[in-house]
Short mmCIF file of N, CA and C in Angstrom, two decimals:
data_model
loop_
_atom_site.label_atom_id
_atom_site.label_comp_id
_atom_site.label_asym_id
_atom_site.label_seq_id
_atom_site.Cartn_x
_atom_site.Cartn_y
_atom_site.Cartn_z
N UNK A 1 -99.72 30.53 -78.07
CA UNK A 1 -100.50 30.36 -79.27
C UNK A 1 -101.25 29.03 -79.15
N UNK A 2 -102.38 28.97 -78.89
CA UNK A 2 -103.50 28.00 -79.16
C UNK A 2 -103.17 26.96 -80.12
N UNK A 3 -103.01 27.44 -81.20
CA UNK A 3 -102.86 25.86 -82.27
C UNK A 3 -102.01 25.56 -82.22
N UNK A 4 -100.72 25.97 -81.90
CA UNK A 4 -99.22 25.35 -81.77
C UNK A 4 -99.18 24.67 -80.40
N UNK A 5 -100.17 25.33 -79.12
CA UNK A 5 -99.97 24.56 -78.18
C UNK A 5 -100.84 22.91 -78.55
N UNK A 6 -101.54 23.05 -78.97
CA UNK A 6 -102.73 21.52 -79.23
C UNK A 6 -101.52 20.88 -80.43
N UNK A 7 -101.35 21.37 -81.32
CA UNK A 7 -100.07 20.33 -82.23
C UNK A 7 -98.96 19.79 -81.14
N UNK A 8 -98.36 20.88 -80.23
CA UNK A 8 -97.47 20.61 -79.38
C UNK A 8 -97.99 19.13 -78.98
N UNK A 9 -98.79 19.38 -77.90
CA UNK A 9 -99.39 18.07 -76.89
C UNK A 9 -100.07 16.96 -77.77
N UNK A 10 -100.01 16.82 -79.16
CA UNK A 10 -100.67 15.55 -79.72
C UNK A 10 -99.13 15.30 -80.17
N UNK A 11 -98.24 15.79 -80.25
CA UNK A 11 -97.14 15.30 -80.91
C UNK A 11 -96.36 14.70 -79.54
N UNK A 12 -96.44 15.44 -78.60
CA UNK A 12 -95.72 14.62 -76.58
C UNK A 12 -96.41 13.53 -77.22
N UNK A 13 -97.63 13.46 -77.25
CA UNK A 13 -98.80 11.81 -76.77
C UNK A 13 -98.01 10.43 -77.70
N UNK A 14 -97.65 11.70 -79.13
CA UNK A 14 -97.09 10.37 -79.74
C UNK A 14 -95.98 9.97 -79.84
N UNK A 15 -94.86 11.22 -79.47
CA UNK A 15 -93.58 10.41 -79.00
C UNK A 15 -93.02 9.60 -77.56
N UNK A 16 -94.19 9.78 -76.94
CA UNK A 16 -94.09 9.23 -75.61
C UNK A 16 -94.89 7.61 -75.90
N UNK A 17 -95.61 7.27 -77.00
CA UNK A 17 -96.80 6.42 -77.07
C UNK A 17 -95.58 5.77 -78.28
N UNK A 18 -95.10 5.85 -79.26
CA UNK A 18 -94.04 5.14 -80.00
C UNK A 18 -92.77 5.26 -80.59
N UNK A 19 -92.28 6.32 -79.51
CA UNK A 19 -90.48 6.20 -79.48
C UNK A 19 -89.91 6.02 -77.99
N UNK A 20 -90.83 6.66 -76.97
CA UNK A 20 -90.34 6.19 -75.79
C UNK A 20 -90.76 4.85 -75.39
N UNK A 21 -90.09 3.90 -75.44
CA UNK A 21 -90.19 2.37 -76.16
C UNK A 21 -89.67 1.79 -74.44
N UNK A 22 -88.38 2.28 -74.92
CA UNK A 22 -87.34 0.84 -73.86
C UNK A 22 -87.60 1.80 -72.24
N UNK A 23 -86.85 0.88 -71.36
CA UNK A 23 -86.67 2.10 -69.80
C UNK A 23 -84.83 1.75 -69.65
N UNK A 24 -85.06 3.64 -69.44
CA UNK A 24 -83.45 3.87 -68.74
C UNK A 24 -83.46 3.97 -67.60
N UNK A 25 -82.60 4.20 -67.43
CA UNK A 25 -82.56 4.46 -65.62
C UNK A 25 -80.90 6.03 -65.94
N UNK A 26 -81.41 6.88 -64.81
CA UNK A 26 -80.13 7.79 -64.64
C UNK A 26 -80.26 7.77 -63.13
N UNK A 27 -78.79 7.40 -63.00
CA UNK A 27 -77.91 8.12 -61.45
C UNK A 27 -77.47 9.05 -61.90
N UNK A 28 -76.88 9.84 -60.54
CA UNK A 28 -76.21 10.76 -60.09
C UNK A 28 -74.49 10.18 -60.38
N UNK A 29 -73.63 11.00 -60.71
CA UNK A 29 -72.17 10.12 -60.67
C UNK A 29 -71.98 9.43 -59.30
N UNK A 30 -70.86 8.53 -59.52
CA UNK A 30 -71.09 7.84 -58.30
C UNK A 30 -69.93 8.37 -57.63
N UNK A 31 -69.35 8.45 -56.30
CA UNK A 31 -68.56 9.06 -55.63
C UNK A 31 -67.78 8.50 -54.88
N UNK A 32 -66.11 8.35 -55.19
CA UNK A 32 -65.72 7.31 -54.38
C UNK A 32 -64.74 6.48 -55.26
N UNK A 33 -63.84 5.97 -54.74
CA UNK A 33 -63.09 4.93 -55.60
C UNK A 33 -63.67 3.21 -56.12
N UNK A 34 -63.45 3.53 -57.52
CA UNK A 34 -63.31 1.91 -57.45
C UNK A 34 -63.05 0.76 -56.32
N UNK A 35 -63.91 -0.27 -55.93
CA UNK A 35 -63.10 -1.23 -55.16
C UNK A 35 -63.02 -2.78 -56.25
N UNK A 36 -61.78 -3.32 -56.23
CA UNK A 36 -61.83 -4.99 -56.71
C UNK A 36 -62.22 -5.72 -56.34
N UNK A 37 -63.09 -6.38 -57.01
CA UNK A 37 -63.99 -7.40 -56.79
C UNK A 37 -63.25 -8.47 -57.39
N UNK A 38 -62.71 -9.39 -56.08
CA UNK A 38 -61.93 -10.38 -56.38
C UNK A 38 -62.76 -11.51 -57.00
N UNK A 39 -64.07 -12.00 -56.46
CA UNK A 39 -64.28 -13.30 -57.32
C UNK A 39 -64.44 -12.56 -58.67
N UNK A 40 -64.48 -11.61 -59.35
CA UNK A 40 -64.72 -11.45 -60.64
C UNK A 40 -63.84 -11.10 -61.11
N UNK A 41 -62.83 -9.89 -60.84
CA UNK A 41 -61.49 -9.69 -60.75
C UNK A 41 -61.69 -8.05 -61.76
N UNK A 42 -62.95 -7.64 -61.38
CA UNK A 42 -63.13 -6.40 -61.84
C UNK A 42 -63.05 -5.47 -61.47
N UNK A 43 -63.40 -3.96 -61.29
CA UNK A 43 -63.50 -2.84 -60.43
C UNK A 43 -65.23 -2.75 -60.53
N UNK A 44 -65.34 -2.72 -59.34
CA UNK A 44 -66.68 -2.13 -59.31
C UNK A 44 -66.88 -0.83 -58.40
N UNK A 45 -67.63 -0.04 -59.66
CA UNK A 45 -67.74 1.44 -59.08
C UNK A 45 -68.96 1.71 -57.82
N UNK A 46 -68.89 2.95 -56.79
CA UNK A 46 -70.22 2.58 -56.07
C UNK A 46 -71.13 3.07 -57.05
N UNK A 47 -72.51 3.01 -56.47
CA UNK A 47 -73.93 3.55 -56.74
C UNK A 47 -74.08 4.24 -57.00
N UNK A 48 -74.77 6.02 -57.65
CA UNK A 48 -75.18 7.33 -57.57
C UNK A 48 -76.42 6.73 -57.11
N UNK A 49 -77.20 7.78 -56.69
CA UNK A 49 -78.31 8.10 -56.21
C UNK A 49 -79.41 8.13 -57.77
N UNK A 50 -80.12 7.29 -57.45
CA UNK A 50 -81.34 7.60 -58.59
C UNK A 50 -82.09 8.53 -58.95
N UNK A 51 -82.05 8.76 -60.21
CA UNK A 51 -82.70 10.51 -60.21
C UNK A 51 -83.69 10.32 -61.27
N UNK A 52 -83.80 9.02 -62.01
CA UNK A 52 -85.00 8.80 -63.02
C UNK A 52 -84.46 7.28 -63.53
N UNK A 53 -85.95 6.73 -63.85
CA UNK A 53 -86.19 5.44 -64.13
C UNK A 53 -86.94 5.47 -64.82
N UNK A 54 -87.41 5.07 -66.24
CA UNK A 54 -88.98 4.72 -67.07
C UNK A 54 -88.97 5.13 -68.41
N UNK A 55 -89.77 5.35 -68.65
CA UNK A 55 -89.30 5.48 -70.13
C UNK A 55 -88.15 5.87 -70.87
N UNK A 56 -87.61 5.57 -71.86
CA UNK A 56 -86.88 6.62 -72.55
C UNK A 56 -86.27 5.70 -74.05
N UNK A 57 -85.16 6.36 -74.30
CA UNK A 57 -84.44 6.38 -75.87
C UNK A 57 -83.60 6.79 -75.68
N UNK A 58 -82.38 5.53 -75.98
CA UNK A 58 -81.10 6.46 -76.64
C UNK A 58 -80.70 6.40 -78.41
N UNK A 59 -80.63 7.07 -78.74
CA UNK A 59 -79.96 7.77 -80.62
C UNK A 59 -78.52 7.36 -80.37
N UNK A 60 -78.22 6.83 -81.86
CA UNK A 60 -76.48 7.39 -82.03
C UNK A 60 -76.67 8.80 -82.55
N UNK A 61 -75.53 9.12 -82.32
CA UNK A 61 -74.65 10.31 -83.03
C UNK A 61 -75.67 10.46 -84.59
N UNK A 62 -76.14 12.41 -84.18
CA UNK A 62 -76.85 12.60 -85.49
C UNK A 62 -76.08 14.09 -85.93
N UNK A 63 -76.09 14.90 -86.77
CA UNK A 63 -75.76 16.11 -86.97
C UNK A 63 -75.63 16.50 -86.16
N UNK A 64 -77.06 16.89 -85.50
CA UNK A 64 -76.52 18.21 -84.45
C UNK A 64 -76.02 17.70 -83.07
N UNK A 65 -75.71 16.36 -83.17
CA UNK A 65 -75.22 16.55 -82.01
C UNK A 65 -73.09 16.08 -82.28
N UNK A 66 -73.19 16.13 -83.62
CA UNK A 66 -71.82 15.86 -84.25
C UNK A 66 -71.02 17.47 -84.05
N UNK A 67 -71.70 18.42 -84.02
CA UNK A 67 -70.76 19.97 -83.53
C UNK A 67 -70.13 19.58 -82.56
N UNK A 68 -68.57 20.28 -82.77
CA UNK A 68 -67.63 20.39 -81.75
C UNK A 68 -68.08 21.68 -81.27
N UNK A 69 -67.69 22.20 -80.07
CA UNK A 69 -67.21 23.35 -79.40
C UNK A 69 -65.79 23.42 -79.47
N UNK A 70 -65.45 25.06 -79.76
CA UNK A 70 -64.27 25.10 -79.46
C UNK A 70 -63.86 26.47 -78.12
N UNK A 71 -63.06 26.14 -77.31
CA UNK A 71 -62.99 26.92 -76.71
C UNK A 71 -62.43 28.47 -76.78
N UNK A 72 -62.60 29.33 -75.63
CA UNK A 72 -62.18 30.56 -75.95
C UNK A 72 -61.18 30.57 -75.81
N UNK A 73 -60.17 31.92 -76.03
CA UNK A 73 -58.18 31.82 -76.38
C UNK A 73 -58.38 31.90 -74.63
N UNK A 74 -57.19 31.36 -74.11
CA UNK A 74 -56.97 31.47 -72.78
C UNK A 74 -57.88 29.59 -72.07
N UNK A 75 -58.43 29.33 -72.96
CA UNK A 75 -59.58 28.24 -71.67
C UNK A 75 -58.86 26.64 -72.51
N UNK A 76 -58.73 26.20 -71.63
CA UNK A 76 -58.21 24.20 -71.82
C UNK A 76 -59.67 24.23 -72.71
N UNK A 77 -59.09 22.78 -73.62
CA UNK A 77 -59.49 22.26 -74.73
C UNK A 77 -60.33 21.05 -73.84
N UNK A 78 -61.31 20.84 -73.84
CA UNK A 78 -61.87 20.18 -72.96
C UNK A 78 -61.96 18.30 -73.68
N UNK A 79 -62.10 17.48 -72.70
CA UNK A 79 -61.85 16.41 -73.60
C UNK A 79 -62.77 16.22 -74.64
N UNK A 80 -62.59 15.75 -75.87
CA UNK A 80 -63.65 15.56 -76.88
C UNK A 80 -64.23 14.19 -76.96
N UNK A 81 -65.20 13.94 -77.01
CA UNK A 81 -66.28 12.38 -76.92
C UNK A 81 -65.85 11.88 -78.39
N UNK A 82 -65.69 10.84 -78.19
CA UNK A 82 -65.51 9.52 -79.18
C UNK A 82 -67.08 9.07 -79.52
N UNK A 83 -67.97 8.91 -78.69
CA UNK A 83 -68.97 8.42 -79.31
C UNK A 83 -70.36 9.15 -78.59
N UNK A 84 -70.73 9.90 -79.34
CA UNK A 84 -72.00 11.00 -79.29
C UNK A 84 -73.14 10.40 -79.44
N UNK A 85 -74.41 10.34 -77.79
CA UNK A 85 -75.75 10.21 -78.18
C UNK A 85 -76.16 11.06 -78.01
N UNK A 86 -77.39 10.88 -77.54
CA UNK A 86 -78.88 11.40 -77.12
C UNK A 86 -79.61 10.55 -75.96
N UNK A 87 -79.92 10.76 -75.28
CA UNK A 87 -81.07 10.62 -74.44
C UNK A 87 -82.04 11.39 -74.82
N UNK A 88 -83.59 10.64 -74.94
CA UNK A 88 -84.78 10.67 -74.78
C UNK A 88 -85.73 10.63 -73.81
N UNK A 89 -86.07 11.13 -73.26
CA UNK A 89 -87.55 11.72 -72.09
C UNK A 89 -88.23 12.36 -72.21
N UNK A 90 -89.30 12.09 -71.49
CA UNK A 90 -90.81 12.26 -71.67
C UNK A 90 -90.09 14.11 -70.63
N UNK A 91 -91.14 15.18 -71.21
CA UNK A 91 -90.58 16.33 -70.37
C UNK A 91 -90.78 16.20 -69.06
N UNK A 92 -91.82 14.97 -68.64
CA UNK A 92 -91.91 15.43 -67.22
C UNK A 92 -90.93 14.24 -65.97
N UNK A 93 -90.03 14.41 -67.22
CA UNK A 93 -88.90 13.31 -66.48
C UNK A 93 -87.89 14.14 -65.75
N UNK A 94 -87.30 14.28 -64.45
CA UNK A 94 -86.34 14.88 -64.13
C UNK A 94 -85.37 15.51 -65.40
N UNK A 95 -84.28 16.91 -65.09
CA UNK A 95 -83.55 16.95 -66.13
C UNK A 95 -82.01 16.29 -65.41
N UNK A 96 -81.70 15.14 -66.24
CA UNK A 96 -80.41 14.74 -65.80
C UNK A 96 -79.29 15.52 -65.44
N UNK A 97 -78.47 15.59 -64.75
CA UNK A 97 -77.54 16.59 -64.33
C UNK A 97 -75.89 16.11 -65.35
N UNK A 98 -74.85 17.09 -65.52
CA UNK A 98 -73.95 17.00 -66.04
C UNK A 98 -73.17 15.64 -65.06
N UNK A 99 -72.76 15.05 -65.82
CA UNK A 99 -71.59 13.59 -65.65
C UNK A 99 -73.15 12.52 -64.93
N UNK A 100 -74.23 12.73 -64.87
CA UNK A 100 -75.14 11.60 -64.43
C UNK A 100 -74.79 10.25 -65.65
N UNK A 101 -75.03 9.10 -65.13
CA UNK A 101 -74.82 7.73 -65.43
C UNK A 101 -76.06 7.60 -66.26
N UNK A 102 -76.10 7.35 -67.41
CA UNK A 102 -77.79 6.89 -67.79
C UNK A 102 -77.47 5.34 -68.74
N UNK A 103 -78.06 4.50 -67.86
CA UNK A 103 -78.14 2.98 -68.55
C UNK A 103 -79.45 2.72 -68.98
N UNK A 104 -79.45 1.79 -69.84
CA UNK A 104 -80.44 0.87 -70.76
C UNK A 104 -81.08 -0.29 -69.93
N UNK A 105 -81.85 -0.64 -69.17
CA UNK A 105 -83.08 -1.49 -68.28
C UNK A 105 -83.32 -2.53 -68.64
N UNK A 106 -84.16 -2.24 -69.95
CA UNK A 106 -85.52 -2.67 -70.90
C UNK A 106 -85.21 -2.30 -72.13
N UNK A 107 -85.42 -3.20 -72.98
CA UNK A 107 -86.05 -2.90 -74.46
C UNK A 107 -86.78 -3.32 -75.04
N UNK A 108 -87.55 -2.62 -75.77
CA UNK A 108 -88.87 -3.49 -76.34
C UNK A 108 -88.49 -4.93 -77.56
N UNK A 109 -86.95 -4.49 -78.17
CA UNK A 109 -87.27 -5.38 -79.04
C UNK A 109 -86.33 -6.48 -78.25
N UNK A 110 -86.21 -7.53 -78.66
CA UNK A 110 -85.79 -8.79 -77.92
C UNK A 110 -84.13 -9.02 -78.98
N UNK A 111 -84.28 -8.22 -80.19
CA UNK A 111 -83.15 -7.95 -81.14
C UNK A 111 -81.93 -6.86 -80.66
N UNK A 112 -82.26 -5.85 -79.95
CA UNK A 112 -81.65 -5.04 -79.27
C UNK A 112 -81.53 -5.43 -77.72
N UNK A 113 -81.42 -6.93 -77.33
CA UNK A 113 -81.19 -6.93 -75.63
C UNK A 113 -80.14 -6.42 -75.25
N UNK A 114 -78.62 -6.64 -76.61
CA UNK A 114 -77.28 -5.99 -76.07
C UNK A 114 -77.29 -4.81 -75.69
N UNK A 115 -78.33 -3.90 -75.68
CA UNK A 115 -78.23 -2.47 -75.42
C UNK A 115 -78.41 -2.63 -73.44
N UNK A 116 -78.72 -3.69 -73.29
CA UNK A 116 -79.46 -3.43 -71.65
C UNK A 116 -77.85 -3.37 -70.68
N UNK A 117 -78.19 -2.40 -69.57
CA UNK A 117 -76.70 -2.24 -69.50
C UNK A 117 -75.50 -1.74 -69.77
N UNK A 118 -75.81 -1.24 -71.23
CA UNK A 118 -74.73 -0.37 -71.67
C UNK A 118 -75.36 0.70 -70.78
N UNK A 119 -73.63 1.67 -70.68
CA UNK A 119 -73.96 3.08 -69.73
C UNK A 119 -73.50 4.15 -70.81
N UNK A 120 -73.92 5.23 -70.60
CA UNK A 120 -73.48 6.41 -70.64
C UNK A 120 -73.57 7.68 -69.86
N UNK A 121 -72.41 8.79 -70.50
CA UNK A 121 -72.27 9.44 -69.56
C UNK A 121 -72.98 10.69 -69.82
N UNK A 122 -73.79 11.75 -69.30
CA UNK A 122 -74.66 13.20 -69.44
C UNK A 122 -73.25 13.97 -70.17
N UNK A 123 -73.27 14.45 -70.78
CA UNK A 123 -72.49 15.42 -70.91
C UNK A 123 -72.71 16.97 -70.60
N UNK A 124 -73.98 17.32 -70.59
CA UNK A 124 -74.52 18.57 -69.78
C UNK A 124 -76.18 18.48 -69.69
N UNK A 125 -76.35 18.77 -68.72
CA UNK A 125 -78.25 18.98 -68.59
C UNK A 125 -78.57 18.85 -69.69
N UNK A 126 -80.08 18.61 -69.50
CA UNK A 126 -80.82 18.90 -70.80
C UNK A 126 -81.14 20.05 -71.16
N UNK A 127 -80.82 19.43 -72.81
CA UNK A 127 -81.12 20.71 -73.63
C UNK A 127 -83.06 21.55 -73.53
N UNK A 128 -82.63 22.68 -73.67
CA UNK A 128 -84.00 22.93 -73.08
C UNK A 128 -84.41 24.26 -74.31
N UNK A 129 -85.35 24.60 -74.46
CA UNK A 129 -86.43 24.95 -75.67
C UNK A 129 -87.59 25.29 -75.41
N UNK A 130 -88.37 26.63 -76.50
CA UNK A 130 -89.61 27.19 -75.94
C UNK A 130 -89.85 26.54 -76.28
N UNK A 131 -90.00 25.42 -77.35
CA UNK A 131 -91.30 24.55 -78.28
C UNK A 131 -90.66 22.86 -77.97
N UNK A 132 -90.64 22.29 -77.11
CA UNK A 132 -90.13 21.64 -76.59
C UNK A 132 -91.26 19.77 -76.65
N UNK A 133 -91.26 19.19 -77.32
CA UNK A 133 -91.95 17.68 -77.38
C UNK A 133 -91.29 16.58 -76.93
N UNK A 134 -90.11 17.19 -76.05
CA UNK A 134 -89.04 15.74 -75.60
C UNK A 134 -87.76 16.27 -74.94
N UNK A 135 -87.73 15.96 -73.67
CA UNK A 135 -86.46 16.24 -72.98
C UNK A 135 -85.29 15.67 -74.09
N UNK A 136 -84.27 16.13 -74.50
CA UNK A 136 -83.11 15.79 -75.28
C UNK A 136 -81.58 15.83 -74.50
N UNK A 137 -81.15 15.32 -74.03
CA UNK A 137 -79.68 15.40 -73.08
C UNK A 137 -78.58 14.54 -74.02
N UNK A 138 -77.54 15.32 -74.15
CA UNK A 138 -76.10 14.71 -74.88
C UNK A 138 -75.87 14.32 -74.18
N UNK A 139 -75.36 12.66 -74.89
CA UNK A 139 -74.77 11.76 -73.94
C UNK A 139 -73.22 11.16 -74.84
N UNK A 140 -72.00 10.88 -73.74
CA UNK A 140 -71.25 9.98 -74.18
C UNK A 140 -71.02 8.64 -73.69
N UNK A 141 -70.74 7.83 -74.80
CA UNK A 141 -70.77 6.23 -73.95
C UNK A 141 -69.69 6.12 -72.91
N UNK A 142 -69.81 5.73 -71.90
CA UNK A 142 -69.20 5.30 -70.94
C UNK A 142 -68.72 3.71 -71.05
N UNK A 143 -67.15 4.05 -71.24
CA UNK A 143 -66.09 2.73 -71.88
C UNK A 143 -65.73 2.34 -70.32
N UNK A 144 -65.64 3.29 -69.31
CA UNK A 144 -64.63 2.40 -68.00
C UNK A 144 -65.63 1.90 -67.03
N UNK A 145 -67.07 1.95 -67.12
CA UNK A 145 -67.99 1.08 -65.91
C UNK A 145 -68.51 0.28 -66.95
N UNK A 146 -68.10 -1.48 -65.77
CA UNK A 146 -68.95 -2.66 -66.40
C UNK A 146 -70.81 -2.14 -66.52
N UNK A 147 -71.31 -3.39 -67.32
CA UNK A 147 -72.42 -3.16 -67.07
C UNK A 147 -72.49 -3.92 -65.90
N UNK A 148 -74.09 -2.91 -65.49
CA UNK A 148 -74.85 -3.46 -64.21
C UNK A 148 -76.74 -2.92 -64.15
N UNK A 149 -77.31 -4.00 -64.30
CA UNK A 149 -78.60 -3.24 -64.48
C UNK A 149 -79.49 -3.67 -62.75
N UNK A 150 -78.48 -3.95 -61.82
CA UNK A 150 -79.04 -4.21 -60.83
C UNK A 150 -80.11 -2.80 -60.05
N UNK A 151 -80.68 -2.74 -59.52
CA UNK A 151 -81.94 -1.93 -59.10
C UNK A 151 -80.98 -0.54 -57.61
#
């Protein structure tokens, strides 16, 4: 449909032009054990492989992404997230893969720097849609990797 496609693409221009603000970055999970890092006396996890860098947005926890699943009779109760986002991307951003790493870079405001660094974890691909103005991927915060916004 013609007019829904032209509303579509002026509404991308403007959520890409003033909500995709800060830059994330997503790896791949990383693979491999923790090693201790004695002068710091931390664990540091390895690397994933980079799968997107540049624009984006993370949300707290809104309605729809506050639904539980419950499983079918016979299937494990899968673990439940303590703290529910969102990831934001432009559509022509890779779609993050389930357990990918997605950290905070950049932010535009200089009030939100504590966000740079925080990680979280994909909880499944992105959500995907015929009428679609923004890649959307559930995310949970990731409590056991320090931050690291190294490149």
């Amino acid at each position: 449909m013609a007019g829904l496609d032209s509303i579509l693409a002026s509404t991308v221009t403007w959520i890409e032009t003033h909500l995709l603000v800060d830059t994330v970055r997503i790896t791949t999970a990383p693979v491999g054990e923790p090693v201790l890092n004695e002068d710091t006396g931390l664990l540091e996890y390895p690397k994933g492989d980079l799968v997107y860098e540049g624009p984006g947005a993370v949300q707290g926890g809104i309605a729809q992404s506050e639904v539980s699943a419950i499983p079918n009779a016979g299937q494990p109760w899968l673990k439940e997230t303590n703290s529910r986002y969102r990831l934001m991307t432009p559509l022509a951003a890779p779609i993050a893969p389930k357990d990918a790493i997605v950290t905070v870079v950049q932010v535009h405001n200089p009030a939100r720097a504590d966000l740079i660094g925080r990680m979280w974890i994909c909880q499944d691909p992105g959500i995907a849609a015929t009428t679609e103005v923004i890649r959307i991927t559930a995310l949970d915060q990731n409590l056991t990797a320090g931050r690291d916004v190294t490149p």
